[in-house]
PDB file of C-alpha atoms in Angstrom:
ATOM      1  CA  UNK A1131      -0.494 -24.277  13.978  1.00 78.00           C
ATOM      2  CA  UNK A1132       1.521 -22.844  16.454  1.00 79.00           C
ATOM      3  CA  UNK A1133       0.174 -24.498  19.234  1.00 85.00           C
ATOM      4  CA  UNK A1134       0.925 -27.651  17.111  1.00 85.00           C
ATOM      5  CA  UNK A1135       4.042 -26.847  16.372  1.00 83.00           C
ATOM      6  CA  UNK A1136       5.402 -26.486  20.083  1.00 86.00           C
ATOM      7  CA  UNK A1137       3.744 -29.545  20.980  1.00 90.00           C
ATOM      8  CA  UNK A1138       5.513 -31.596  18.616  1.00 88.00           C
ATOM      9  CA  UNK A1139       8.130 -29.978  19.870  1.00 88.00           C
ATOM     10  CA  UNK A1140       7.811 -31.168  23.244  1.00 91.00           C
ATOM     11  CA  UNK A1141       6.965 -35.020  22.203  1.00 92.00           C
ATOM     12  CA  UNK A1142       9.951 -35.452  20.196  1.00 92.00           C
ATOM     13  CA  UNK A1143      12.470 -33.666  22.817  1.00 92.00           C
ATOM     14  CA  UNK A1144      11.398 -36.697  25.216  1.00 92.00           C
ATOM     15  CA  UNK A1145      11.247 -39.516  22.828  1.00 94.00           C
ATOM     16  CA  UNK A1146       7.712 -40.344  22.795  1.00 93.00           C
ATOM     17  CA  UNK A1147       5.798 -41.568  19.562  1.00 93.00           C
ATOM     18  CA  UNK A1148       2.558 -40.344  18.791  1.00 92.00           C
ATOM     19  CA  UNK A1149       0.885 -43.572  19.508  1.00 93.00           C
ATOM     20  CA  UNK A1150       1.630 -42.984  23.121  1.00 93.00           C
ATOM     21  CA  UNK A1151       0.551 -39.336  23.294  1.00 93.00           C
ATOM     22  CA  UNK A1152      -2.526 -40.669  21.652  1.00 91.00           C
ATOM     23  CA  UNK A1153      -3.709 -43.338  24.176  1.00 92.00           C
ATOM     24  CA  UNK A1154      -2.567 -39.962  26.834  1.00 90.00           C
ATOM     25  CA  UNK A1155      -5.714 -38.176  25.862  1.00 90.00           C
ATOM     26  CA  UNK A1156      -8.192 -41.372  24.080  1.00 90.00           C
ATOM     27  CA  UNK A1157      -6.980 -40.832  20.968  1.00 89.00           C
ATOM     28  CA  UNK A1158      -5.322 -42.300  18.190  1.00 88.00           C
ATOM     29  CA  UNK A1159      -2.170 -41.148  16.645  1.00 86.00           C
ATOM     30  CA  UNK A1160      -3.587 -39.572  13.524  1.00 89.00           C
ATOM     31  CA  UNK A1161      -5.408 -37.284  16.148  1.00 90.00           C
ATOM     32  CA  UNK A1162      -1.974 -36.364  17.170  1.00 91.00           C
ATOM     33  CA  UNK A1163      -0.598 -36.242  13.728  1.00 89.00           C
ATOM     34  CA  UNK A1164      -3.775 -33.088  13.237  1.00 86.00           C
ATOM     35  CA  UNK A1165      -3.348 -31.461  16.431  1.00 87.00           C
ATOM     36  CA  UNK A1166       0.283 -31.169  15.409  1.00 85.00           C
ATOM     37  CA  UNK A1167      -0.189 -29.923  11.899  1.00 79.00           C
ATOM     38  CA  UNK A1168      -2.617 -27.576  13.628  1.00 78.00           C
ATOM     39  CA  UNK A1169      -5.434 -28.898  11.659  1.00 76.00           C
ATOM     40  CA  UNK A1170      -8.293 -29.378  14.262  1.00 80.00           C
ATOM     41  CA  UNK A1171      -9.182 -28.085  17.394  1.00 82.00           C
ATOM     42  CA  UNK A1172      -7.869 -27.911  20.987  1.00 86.00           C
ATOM     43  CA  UNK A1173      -9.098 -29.412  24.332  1.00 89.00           C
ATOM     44  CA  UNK A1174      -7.289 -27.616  27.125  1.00 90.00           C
ATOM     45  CA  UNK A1175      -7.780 -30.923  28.855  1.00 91.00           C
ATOM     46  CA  UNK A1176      -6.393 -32.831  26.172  1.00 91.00           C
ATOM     47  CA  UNK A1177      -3.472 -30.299  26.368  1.00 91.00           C
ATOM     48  CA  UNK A1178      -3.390 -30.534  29.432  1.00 92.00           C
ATOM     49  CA  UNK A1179      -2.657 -34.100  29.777  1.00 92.00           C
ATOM     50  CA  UNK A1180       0.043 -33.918  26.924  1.00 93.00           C
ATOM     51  CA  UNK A1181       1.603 -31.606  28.977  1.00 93.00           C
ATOM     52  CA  UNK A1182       2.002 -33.910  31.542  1.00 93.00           C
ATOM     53  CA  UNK A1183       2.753 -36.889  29.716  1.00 93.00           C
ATOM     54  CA  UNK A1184       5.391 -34.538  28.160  1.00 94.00           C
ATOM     55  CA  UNK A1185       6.559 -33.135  31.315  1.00 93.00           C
ATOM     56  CA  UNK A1186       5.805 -29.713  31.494  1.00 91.00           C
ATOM     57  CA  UNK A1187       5.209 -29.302  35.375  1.00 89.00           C
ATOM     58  CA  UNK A1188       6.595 -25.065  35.370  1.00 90.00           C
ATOM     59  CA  UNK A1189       3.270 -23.146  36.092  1.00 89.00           C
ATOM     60  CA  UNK A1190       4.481 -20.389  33.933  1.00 89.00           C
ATOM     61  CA  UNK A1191       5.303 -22.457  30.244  1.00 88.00           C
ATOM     62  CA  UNK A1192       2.291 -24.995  30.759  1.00 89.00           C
ATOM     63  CA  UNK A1193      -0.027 -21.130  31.638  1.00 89.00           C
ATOM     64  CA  UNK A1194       1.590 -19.643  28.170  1.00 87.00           C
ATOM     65  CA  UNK A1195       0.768 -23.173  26.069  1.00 87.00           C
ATOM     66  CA  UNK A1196      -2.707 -23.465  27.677  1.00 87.00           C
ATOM     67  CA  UNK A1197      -3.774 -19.243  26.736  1.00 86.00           C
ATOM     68  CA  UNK A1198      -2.316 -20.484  23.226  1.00 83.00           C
ATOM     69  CA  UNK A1199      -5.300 -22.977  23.437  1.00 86.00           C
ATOM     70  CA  UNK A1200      -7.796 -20.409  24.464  1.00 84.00           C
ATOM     71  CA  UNK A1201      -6.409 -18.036  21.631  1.00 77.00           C
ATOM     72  CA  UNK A1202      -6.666 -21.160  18.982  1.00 76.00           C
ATOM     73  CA  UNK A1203     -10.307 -21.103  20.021  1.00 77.00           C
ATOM     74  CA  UNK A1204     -11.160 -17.124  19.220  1.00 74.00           C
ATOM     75  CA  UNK A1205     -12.710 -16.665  16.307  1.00 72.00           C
ATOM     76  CA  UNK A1206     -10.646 -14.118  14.158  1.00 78.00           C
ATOM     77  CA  UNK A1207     -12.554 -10.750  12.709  1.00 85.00           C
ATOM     78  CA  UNK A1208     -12.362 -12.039   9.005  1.00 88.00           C
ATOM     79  CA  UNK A1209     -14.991 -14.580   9.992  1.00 85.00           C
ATOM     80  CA  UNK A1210     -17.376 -11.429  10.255  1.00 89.00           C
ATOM     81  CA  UNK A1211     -17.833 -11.770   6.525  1.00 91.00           C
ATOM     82  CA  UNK A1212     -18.041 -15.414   6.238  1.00 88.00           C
ATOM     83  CA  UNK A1213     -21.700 -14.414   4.505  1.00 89.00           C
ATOM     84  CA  UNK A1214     -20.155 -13.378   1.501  1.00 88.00           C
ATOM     85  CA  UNK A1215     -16.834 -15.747   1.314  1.00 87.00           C
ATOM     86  CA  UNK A1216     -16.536 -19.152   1.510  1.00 82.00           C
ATOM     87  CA  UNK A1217     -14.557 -21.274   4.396  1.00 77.00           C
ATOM     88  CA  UNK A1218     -11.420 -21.941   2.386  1.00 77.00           C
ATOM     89  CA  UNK A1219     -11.120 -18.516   1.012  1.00 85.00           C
ATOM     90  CA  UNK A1220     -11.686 -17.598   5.177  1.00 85.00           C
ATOM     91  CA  UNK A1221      -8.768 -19.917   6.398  1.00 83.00           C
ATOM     92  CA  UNK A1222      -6.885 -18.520   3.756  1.00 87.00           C
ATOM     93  CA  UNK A1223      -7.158 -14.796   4.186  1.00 90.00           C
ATOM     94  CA  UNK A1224      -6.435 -15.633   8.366  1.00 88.00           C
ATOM     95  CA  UNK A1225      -2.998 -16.804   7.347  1.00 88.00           C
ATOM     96  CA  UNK A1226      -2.273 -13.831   5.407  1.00 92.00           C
ATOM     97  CA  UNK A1227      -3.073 -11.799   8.140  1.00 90.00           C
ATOM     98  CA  UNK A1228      -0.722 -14.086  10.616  1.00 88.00           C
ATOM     99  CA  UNK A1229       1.937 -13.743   8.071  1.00 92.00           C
ATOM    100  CA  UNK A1230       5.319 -11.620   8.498  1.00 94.00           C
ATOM    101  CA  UNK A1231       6.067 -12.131   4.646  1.00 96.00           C
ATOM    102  CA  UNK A1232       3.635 -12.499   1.367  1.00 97.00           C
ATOM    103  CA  UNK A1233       5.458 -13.804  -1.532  1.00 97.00           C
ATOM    104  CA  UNK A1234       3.115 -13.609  -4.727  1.00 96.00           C
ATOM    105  CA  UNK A1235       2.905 -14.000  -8.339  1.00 95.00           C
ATOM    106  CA  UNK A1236      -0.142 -12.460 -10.547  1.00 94.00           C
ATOM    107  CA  UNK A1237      -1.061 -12.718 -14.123  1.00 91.00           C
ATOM    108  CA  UNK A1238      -4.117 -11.757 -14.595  1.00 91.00           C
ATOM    109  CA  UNK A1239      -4.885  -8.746 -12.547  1.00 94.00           C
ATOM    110  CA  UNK A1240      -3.048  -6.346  -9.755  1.00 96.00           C
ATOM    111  CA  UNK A1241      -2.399  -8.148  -6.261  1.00 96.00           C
ATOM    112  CA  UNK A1242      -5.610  -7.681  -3.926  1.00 95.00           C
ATOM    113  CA  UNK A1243      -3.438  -5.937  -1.428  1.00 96.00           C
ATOM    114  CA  UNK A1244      -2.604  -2.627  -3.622  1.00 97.00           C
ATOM    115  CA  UNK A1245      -5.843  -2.860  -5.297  1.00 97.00           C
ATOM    116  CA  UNK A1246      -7.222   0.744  -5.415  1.00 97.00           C
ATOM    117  CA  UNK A1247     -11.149   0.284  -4.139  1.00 96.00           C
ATOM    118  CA  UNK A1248     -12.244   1.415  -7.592  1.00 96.00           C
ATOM    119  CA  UNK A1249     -10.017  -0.855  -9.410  1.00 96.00           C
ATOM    120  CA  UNK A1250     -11.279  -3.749  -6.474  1.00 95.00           C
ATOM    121  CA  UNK A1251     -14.494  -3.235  -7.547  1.00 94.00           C
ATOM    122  CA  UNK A1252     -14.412  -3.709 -11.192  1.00 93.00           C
ATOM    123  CA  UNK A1253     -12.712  -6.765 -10.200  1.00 92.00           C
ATOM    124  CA  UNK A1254     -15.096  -7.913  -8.246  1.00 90.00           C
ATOM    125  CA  UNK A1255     -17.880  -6.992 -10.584  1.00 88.00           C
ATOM    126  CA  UNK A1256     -16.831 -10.190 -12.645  1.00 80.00           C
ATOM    127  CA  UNK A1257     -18.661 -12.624  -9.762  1.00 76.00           C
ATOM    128  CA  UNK A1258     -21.005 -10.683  -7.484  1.00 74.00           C
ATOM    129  CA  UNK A1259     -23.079  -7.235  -7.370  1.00 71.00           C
ATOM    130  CA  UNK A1260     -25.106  -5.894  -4.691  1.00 80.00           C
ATOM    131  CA  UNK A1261     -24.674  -6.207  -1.132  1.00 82.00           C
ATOM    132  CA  UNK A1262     -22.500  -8.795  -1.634  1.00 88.00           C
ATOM    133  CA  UNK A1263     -19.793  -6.711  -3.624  1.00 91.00           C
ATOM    134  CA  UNK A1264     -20.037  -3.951  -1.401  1.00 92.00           C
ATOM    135  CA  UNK A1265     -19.188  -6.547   1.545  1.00 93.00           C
ATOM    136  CA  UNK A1266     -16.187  -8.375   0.033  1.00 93.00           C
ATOM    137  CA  UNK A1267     -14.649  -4.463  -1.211  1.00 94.00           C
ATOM    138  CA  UNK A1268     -15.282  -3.693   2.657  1.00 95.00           C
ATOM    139  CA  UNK A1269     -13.389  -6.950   3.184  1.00 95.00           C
ATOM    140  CA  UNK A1270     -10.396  -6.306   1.154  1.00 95.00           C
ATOM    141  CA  UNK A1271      -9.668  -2.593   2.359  1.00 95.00           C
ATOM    142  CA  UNK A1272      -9.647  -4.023   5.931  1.00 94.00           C
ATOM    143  CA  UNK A1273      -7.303  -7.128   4.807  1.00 95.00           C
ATOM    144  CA  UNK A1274      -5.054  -4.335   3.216  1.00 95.00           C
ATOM    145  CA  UNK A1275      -4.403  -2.407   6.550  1.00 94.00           C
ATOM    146  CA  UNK A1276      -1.974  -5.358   7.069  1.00 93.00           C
ATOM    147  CA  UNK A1277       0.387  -3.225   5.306  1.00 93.00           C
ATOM    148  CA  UNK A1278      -0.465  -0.096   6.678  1.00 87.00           C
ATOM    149  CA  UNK A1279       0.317  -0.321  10.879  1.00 83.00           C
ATOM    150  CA  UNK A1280       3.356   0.426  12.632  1.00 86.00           C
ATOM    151  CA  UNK A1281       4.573  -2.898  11.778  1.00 89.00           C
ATOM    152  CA  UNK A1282       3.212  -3.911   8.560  1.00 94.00           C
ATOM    153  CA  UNK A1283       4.085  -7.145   7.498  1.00 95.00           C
ATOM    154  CA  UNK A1284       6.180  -7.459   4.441  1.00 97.00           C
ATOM    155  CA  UNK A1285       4.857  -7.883   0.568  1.00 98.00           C
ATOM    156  CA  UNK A1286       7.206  -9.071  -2.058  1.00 98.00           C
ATOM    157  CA  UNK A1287       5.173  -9.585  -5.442  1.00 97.00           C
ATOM    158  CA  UNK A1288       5.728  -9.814  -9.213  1.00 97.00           C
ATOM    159  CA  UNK A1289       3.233  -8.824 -11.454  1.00 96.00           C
ATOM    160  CA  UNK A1290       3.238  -9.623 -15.423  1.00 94.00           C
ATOM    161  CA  UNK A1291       3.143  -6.923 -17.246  1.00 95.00           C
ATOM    162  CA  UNK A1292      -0.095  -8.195 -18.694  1.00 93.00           C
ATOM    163  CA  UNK A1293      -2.059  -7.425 -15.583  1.00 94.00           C
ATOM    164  CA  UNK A1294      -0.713  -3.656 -15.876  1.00 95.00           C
ATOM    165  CA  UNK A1295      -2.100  -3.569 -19.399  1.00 94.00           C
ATOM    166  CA  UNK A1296      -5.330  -5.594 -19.189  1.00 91.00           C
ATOM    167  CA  UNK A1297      -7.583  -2.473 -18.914  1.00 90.00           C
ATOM    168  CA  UNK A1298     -10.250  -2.592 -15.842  1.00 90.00           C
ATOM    169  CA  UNK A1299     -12.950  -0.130 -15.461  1.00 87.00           C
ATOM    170  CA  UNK A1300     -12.179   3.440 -17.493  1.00 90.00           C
ATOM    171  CA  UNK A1301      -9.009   4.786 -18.626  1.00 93.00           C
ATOM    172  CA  UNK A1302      -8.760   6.906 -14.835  1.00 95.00           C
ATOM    173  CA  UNK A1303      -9.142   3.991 -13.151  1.00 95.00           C
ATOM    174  CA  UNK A1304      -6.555   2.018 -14.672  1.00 95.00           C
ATOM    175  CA  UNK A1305      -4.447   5.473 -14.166  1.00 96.00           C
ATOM    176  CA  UNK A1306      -5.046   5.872 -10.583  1.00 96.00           C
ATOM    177  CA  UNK A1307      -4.206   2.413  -9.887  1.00 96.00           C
ATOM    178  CA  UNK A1308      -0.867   2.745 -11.733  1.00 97.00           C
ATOM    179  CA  UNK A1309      -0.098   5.817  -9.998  1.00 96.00           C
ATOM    180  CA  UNK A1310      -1.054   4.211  -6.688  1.00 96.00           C
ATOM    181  CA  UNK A1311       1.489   1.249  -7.440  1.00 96.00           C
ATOM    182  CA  UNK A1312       4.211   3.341  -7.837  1.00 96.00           C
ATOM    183  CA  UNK A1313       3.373   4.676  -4.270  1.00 96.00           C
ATOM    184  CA  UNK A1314       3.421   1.613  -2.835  1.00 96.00           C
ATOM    185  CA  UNK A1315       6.676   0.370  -4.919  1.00 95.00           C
ATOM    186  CA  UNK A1316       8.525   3.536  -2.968  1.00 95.00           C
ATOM    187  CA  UNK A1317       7.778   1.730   0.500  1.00 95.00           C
ATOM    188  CA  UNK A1318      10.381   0.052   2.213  1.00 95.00           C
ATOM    189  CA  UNK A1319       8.550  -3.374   3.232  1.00 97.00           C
ATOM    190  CA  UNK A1320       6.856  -3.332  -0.441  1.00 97.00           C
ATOM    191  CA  UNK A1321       8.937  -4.741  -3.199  1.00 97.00           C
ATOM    192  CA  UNK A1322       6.733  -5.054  -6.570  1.00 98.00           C
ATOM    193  CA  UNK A1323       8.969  -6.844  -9.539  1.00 97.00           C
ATOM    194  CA  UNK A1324       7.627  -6.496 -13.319  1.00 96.00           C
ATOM    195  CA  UNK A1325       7.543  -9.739 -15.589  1.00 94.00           C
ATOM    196  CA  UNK A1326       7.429  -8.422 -19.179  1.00 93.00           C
ATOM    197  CA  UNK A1327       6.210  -9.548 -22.102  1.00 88.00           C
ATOM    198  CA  UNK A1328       9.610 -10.608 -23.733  1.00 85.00           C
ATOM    199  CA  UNK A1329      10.483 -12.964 -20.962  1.00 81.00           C
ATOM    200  CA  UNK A1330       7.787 -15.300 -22.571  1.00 67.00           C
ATOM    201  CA  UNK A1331       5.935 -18.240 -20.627  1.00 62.00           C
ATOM    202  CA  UNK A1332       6.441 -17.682 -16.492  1.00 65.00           C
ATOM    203  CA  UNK A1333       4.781 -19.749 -13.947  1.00 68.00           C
ATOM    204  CA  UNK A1334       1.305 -21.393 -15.252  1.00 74.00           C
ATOM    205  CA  UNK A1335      -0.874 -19.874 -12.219  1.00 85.00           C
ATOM    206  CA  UNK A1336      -1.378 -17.309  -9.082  1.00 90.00           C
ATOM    207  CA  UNK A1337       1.212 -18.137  -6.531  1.00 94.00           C
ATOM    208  CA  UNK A1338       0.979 -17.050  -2.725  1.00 95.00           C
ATOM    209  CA  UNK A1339       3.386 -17.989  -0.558  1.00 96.00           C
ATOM    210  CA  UNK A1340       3.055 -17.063   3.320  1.00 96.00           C
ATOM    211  CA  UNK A1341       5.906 -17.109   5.953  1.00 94.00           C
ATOM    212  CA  UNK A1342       4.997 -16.430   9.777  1.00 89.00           C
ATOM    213  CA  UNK A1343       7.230 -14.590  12.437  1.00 85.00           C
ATOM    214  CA  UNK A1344       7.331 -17.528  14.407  1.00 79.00           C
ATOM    215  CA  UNK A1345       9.784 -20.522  13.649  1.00 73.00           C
ATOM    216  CA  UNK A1346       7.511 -22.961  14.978  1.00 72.00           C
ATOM    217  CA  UNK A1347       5.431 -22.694  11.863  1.00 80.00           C
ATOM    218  CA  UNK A1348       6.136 -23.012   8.316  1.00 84.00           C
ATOM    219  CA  UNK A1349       5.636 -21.355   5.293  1.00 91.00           C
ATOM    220  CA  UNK A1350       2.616 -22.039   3.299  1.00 92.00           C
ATOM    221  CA  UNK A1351       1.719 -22.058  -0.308  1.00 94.00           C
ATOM    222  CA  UNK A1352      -1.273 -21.232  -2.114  1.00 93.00           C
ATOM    223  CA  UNK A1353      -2.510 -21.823  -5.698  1.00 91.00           C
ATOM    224  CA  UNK A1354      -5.546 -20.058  -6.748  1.00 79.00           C
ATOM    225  CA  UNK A1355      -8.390 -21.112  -9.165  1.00 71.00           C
ATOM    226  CA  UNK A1356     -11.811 -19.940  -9.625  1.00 62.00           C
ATOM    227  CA  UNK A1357     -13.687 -21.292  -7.211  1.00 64.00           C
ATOM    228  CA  UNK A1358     -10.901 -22.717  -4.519  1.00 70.00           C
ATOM    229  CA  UNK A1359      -7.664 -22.341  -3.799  1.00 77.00           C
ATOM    230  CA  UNK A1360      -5.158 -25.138  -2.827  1.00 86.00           C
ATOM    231  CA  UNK A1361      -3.236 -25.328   0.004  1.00 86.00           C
ATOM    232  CA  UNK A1362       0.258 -26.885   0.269  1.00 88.00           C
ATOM    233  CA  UNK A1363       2.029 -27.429   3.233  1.00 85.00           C
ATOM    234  CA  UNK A1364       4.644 -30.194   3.025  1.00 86.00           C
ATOM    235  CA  UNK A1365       7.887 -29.227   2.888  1.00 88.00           C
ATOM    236  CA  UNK A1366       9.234 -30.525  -0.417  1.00 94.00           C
ATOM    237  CA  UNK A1367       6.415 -28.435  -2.164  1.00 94.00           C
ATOM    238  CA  UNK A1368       7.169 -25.750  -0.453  1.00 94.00           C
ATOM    239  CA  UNK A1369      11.005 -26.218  -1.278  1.00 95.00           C
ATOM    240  CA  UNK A1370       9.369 -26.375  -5.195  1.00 95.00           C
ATOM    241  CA  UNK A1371       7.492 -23.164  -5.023  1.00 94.00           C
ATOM    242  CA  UNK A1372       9.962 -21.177  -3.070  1.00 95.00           C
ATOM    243  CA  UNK A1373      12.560 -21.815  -6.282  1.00 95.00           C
ATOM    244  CA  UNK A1374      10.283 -21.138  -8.430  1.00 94.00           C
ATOM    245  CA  UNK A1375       9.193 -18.155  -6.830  1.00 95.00           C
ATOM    246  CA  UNK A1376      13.285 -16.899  -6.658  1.00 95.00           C
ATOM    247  CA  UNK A1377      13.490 -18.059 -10.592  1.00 94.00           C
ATOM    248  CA  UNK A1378      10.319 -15.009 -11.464  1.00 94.00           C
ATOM    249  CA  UNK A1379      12.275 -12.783  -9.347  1.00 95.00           C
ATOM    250  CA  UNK A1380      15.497 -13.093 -10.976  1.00 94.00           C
ATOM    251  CA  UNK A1381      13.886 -12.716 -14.642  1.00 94.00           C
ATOM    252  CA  UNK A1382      11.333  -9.973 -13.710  1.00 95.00           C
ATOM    253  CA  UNK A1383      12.531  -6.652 -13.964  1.00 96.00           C
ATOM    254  CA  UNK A1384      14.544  -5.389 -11.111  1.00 96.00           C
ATOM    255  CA  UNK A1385      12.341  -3.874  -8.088  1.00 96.00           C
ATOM    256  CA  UNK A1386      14.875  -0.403  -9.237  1.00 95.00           C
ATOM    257  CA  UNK A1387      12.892  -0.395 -12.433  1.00 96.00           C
ATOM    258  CA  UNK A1388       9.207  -0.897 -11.425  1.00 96.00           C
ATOM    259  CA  UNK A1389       8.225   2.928 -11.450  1.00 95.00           C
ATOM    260  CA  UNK A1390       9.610   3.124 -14.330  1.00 95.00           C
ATOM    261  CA  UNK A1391       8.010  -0.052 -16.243  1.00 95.00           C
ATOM    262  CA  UNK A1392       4.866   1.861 -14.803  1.00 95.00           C
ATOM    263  CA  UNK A1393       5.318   5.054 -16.398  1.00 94.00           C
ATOM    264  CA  UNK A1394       6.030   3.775 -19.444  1.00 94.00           C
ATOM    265  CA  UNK A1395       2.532   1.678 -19.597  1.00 93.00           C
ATOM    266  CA  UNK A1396       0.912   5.015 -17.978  1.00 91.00           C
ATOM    267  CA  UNK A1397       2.264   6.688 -21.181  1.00 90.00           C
ATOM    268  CA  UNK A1398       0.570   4.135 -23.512  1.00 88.00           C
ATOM    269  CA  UNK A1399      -2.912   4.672 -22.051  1.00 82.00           C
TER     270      UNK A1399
END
């Protein structure tokens, strides 16, 4: 996507339509239109030629696009567990781990990144047992150390109050992973917003919306269902979800009153 993004970049700045850059490397323009989007894979000589055709001659900028290719190419760690997920859930989980901001709405159950691993696994109990639970709770605890390094990207989430209620595992499991929110609430690059009950209907669905460090790319959406989760990147949907994504924030409760929201549902247990 990045790689994309630069080289559209780079086309526009010198007026060339994507025809032309297509007959460049033996393509057609919806090839471009991919490469661009960062939808399919690289040829460094394809790149190569673009970059030319483009008129990149500096040895320096065409060596940092043509590693970008190289790095397009490597095969990220989450694919180690591409045994127990499937490839959309892989792609997705990637992003989020690109992503400098993670913008989410849940209804049904805590967020998978300040899931407690015995609260993960009664989760996870619902679809698989086994080896393959065991794999995908070794999958989330690594995907969670995104917000755990020296630069830990940023998680901004609101969570209806009936996911805090909906009781998972034993009564000390649903404990612990109330305590463990309010831990996480206290962080600075954590904000977690409570939608109660008397607010009524929210949004109809999960929401996950990704934003990456780099301007080149933009934010993505996701909508989870069962068994898949769709992907949106165009810009007037993501103009759509970021409002409605500001309109759950403004009627949740403020991120000031989380640990308190929590306490009080700790109390009713």
């Amino acid at each position: 996507m990045l790689l994309g993004g630069r080289l559209r970049r780079l086309r526009e700045a010198r007026g060339i339509t994507r025809e032309a850059a297509g007959e460049a490397i033996r393509a057609s323009h919806s090839k471009i239109s991919r490469l661009e989007l960062g939808r399919t894979g690289f040829k460094t000589r394809d790149v190569e030629d673009l970059l030319t055709l483009y008129g990149v001659t500096g040895e320096d900028e065409r060596k940092g696009l043509l590693d970008l290719v190289r790095q397009a190419r490597e095969t990220g760690w989450v694919h180690e567990y591409n045994d127990v997920i499937p490839g959309w859930q892989e792609t997705r989980l990637e992003l989020e781990q690109a992503s400098s901001l993670i913008r989410g709405y849940e209804l049904q159950f805590v967020p998978p990144l300040l899931r407690t691993e015995e609260y993960a696994r009664a989760v996870l109990s619902f679809d698989d047992g086994g080896v393959a639970l065991e794999r995908r709770l070794e999958l989330l605890m690594r995907c969670q150390e995104l917000l755990l390094g020296p630069e830990p990207a940023r998680l901004w989430v609101v969570v209806d109050e009936a996911a805090l209620r909906r009781r998972l595992g034993d009564r000390d499991v649903m404990r612990r992973q109330l305590t463990r929110l309010m831990e996480l609430a206290e962080l600075p690059h954590i904000t977690v917003q409570v939608m109660p009950f008397t607010t009524g209907a929210a949004a109809g669905g999960a929401i996950t919306l990704l934003r990456f460090g780099e301007p080149e790319l933009g934010d993505v959406v996701f909508l989870d269902q069962l068994t898949s989760s769709l992907c949106l990147d165009k810009p007037a949907d993501i103009y759509h979800y970021r409002q409605v994504m500001d309109r759950l924030s403004a009627r949740a409760e403020p991120p000031g009153a989380t640990v308190t929201v929590l306490h009080e549902v700790l109390k009713s247990m």
